[in-house]
Short mmCIF file of C-alpha atoms in Angstrom, two decimals:
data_model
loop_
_atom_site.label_atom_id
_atom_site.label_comp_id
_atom_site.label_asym_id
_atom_site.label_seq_id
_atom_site.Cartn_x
_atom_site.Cartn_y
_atom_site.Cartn_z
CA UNK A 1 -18.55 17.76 -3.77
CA UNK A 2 -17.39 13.91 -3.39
CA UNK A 3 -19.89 10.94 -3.76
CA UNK A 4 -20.23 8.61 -1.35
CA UNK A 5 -17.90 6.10 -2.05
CA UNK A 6 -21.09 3.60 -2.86
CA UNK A 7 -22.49 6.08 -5.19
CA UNK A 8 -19.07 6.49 -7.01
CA UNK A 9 -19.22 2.71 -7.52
CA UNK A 10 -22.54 2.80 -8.85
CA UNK A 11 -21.71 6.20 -10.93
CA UNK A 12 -19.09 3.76 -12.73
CA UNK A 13 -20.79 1.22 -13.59
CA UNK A 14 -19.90 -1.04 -10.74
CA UNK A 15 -22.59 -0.82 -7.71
CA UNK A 16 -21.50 -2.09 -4.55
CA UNK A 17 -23.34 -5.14 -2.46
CA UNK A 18 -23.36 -3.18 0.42
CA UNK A 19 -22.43 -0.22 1.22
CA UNK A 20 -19.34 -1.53 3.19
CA UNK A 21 -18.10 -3.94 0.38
CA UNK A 22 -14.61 -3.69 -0.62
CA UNK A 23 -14.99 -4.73 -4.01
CA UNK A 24 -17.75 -4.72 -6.86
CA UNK A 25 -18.39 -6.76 -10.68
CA UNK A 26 -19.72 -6.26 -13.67
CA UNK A 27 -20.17 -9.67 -15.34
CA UNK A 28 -21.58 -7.77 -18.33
CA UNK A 29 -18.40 -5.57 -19.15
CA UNK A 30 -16.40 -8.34 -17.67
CA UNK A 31 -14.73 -6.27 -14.81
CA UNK A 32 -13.93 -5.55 -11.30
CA UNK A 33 -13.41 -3.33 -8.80
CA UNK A 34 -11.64 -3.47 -5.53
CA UNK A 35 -10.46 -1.18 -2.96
CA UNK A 36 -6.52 -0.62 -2.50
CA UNK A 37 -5.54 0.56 0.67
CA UNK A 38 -2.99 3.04 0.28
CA UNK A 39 -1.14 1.95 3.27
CA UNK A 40 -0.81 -2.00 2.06
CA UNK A 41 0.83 -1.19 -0.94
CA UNK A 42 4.31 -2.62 -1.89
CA UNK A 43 5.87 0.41 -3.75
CA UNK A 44 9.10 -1.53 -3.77
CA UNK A 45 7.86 -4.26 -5.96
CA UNK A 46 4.70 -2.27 -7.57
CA UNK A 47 2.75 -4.88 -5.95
CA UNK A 48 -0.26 -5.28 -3.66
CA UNK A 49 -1.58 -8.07 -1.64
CA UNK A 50 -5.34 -9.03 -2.02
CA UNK A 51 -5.03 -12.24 -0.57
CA UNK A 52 -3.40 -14.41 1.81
CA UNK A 53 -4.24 -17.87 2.47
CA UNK A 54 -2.90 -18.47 5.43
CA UNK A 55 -3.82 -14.93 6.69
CA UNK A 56 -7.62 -14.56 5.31
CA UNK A 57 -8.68 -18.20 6.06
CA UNK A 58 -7.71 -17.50 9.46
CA UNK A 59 -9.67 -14.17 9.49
CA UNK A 60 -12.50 -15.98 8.12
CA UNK A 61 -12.92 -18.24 11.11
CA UNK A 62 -13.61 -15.85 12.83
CA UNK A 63 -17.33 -16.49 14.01
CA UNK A 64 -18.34 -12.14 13.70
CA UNK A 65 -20.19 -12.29 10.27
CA UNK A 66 -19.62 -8.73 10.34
CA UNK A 67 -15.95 -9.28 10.15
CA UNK A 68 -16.27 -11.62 7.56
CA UNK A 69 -18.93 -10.63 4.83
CA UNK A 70 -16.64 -8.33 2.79
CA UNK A 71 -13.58 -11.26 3.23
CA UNK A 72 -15.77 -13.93 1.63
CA UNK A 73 -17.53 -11.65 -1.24
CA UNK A 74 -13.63 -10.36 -2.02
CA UNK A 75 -12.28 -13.98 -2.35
CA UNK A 76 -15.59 -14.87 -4.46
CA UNK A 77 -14.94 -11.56 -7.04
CA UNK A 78 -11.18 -12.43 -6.83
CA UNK A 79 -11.38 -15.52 -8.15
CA UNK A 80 -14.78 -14.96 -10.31
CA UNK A 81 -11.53 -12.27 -11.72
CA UNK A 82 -9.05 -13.80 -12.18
CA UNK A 83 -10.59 -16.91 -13.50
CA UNK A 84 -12.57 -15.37 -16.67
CA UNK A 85 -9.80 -12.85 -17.32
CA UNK A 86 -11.56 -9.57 -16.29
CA UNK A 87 -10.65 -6.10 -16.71
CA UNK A 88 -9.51 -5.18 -12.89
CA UNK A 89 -9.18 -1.53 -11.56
CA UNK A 90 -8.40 -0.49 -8.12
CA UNK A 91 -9.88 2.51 -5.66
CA UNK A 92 -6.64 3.91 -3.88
CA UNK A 93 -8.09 4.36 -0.55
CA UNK A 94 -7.13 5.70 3.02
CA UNK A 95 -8.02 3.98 6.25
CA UNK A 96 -10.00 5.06 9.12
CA UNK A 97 -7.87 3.28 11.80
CA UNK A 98 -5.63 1.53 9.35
CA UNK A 99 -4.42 -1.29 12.41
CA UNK A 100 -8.16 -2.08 12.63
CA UNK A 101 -10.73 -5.01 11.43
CA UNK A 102 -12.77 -4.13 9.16
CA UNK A 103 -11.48 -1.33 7.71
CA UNK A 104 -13.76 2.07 6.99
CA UNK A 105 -12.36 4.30 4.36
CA UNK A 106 -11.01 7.96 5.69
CA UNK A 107 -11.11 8.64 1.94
CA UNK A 108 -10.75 8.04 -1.64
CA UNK A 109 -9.13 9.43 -4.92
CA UNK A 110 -11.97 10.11 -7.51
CA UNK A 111 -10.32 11.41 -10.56
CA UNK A 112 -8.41 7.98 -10.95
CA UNK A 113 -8.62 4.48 -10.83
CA UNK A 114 -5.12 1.87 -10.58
CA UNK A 115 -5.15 -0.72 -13.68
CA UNK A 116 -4.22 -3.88 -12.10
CA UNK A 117 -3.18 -7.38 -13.21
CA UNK A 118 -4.02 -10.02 -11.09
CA UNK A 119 -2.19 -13.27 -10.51
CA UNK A 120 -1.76 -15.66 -7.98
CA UNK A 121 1.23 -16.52 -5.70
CA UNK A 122 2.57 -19.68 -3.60
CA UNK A 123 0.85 -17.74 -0.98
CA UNK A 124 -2.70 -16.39 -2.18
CA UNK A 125 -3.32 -13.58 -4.85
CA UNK A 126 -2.00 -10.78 -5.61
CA UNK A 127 -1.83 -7.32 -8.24
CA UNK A 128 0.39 -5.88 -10.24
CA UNK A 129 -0.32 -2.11 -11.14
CA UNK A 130 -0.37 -1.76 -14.52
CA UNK A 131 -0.82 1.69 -15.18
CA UNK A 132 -3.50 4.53 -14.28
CA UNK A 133 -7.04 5.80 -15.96
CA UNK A 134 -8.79 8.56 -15.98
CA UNK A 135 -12.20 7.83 -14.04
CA UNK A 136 -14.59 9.53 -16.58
CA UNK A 137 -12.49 7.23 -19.00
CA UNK A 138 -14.50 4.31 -17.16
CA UNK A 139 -17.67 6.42 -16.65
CA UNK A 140 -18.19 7.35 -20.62
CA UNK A 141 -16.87 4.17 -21.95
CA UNK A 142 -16.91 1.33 -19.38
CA UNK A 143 -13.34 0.08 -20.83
CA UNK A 144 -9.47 0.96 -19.86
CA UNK A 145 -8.82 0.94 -23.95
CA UNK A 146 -7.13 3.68 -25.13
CA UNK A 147 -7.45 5.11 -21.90
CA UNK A 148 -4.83 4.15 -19.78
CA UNK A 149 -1.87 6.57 -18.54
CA UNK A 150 1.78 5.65 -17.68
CA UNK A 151 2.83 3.27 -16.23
CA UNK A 152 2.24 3.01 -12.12
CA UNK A 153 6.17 2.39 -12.48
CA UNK A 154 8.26 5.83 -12.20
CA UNK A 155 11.98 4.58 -13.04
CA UNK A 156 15.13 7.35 -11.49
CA UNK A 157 16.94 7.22 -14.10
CA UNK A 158 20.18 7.80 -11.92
CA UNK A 159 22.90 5.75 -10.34
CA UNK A 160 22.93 8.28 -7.83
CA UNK A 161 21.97 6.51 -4.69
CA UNK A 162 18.86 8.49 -3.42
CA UNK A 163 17.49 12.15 -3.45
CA UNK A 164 18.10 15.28 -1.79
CA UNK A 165 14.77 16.63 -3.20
CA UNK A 166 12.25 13.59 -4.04
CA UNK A 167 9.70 14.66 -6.21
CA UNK A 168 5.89 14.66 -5.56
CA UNK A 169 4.33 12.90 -8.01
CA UNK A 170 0.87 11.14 -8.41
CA UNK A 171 1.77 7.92 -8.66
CA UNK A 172 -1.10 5.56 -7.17
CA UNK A 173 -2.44 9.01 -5.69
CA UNK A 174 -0.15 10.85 -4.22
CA UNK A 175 3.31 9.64 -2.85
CA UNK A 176 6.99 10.84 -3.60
CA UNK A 177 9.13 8.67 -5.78
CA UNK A 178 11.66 7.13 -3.59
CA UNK A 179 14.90 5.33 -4.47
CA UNK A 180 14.89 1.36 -3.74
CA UNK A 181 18.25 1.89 -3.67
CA UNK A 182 18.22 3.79 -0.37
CA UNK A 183 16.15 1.27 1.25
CA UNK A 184 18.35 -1.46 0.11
CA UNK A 185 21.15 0.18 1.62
CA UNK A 186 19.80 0.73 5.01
CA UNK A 187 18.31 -2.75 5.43
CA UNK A 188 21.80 -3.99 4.86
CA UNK A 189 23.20 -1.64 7.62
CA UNK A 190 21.02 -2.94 9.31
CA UNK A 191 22.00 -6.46 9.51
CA UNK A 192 18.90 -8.13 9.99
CA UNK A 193 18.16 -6.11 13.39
CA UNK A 194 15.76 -3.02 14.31
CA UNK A 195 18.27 0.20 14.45
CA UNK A 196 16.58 1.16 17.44
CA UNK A 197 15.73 -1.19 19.80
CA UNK A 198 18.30 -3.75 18.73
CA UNK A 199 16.06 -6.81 18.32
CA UNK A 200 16.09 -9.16 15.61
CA UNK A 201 13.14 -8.93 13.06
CA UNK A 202 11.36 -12.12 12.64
CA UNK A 203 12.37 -14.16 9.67
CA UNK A 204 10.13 -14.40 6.19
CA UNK A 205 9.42 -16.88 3.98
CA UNK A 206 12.12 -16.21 2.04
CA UNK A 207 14.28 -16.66 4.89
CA UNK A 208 15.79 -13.06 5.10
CA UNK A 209 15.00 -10.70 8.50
CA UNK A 210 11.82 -8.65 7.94
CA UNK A 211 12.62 -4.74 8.68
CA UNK A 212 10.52 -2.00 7.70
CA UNK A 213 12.51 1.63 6.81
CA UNK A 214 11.59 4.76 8.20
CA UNK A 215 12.12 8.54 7.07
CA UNK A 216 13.08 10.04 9.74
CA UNK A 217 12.27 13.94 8.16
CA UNK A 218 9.52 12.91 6.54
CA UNK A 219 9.61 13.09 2.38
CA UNK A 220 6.53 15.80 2.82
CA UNK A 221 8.66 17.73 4.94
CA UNK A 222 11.41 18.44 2.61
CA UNK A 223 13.38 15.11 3.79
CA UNK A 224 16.30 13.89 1.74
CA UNK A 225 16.12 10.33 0.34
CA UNK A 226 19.46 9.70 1.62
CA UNK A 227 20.52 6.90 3.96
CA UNK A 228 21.26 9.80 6.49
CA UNK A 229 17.71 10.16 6.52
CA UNK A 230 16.45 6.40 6.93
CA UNK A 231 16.15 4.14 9.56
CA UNK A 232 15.44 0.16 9.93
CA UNK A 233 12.65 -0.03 12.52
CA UNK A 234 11.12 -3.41 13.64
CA UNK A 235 7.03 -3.26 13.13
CA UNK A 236 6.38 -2.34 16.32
CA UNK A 237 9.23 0.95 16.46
CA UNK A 238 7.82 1.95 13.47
CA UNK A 239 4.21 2.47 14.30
CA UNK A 240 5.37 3.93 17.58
CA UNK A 241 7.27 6.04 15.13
CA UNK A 242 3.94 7.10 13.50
CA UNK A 243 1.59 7.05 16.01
CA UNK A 244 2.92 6.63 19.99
CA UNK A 245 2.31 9.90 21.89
CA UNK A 246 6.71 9.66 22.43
CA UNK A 247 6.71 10.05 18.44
CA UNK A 248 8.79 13.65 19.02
CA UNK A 249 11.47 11.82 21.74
CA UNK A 250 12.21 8.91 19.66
CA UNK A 251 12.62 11.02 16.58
CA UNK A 252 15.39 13.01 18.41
CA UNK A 253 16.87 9.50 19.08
CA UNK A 254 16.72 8.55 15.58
CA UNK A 255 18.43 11.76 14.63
CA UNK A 256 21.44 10.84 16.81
CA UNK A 257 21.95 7.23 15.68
CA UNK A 258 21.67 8.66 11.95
CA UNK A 259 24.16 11.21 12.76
CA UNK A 260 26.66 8.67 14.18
CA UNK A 261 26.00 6.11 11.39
CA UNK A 262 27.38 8.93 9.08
CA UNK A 263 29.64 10.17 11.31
CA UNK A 264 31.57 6.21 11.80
CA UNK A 265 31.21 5.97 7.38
#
């Protein structure tokens, strides 16, 4: 039977402020804990976003001290983190209504916990995933030594572009392995524009178009990895994708625009 999640802190050493914090420390074992929503996570770049500045401070205006207790107690334990060098693990979590604020957790992976690196950015903080560890690891012995798995990185060791099978693994919890190839590909078929609607995405830091891909048969539905398969979608077409009630209509659409794409090349 699963703890609650505050218990499952508390069972590792690392008891929660409240029981809707994000994030907990042990100052004795020199380590933290923070929830990783599984939805926020860069897989391209191994990466994950704790904080923003521009973003957060914003939030954190916000006069609704419920909104903004677990903001302020995450930047406090983020920087308490990263500036006396702390072990840092991560809870891969699930949303509730992941387009919400605050979050509530739908659920949680017990059996492992994400080794992450902290470091900061030109634009707030961020976390590398290191590698994976086996949560009774932390329960018996309090440290990742010796402890932790492979690396969070799973290489395709192809030059095949993509996958007509991509394979399940746990990796962060579970998610299939896809090729960065693929979505590489796409986003320069793309040319900086949503595949569907034809608008332009809005334009990052870094100056390039922001797109986000979509599989169009889903990877958990025995979808190829293929650009056949994968469409550019501007934010808002792609949680229509996901979530509007038209989901069915507009994947029929997507089908035909694939099919012509591949048809034309």
């Amino acid at each position: 039977m699963s703890l609650a999640f505050g218990s499952f802190c508390a069972d590792l050493g690392l008891p929660l402020r409240s029981a809707y914090s994000w994030c907990a420390i042990n100052r004795e074992r020199m380590q933290a804990i923070f929830t990783v929503w599984d939805n926020e996570i860069d897989h391209d770049n191994n990466d994950y976003e704790f904080w923003n500045d521009e973003v957060d401070n914003l939030r954190l205006a916000v006069p609704d001290r419920r909104k903004t207790k677990n903001l302020e107690e995450m930047r406090q334990v983020l920087l308490e983190a990263l500036e006396n060098g702390y072990q840092t693990l991560g809870i891969l979590c699930t949303p509730r209504y992941p387009l919400t604020s605050p979050r509530s957790r739908q659920s949680y992976i017990e059996n492992e916990l994400l080794v992450i690196q902290l470091r900061r950015t030109p634009v707030g903080i961020s976390g590398r995933f290191q590698g994976r560890v086996d949560t009774d690891s932390i329960r018996h012995t309090g440290s990742v030594a010796q402890t932790m798995g492979r690396s969070a990185i799973d290489d395709i060791g192809s030059n095949e572009l993509g996958n007509d099978d991509p394979e399940y693994k746990r990796r962060m919890a579970g998610s299939y392995v896809r090729d960065s190839k693929v979505r590489k590909k796409v986003l320069k078929r793309a040319k900086g524009r949503c595949e569907y609607c034809g608008q332009a995405g809005f334009v990052k830091r870094d100056g390039t178009p922001y797109l986000e891909t979509h599989h169009v048969i889903s990877l958990s539905e025995q979808g190829p990895d293929k650009p056949h398969n994968v469409i550019a979608l501007c934010a808002n077409d792609h949680r229509q994708a996901h979530f509007g009630e038209n989901w069915e209509a507009r994947q029929a659409e997507f089908i035909e625009k694939l099919n012509k794409y591949r048809m034309d090349n």
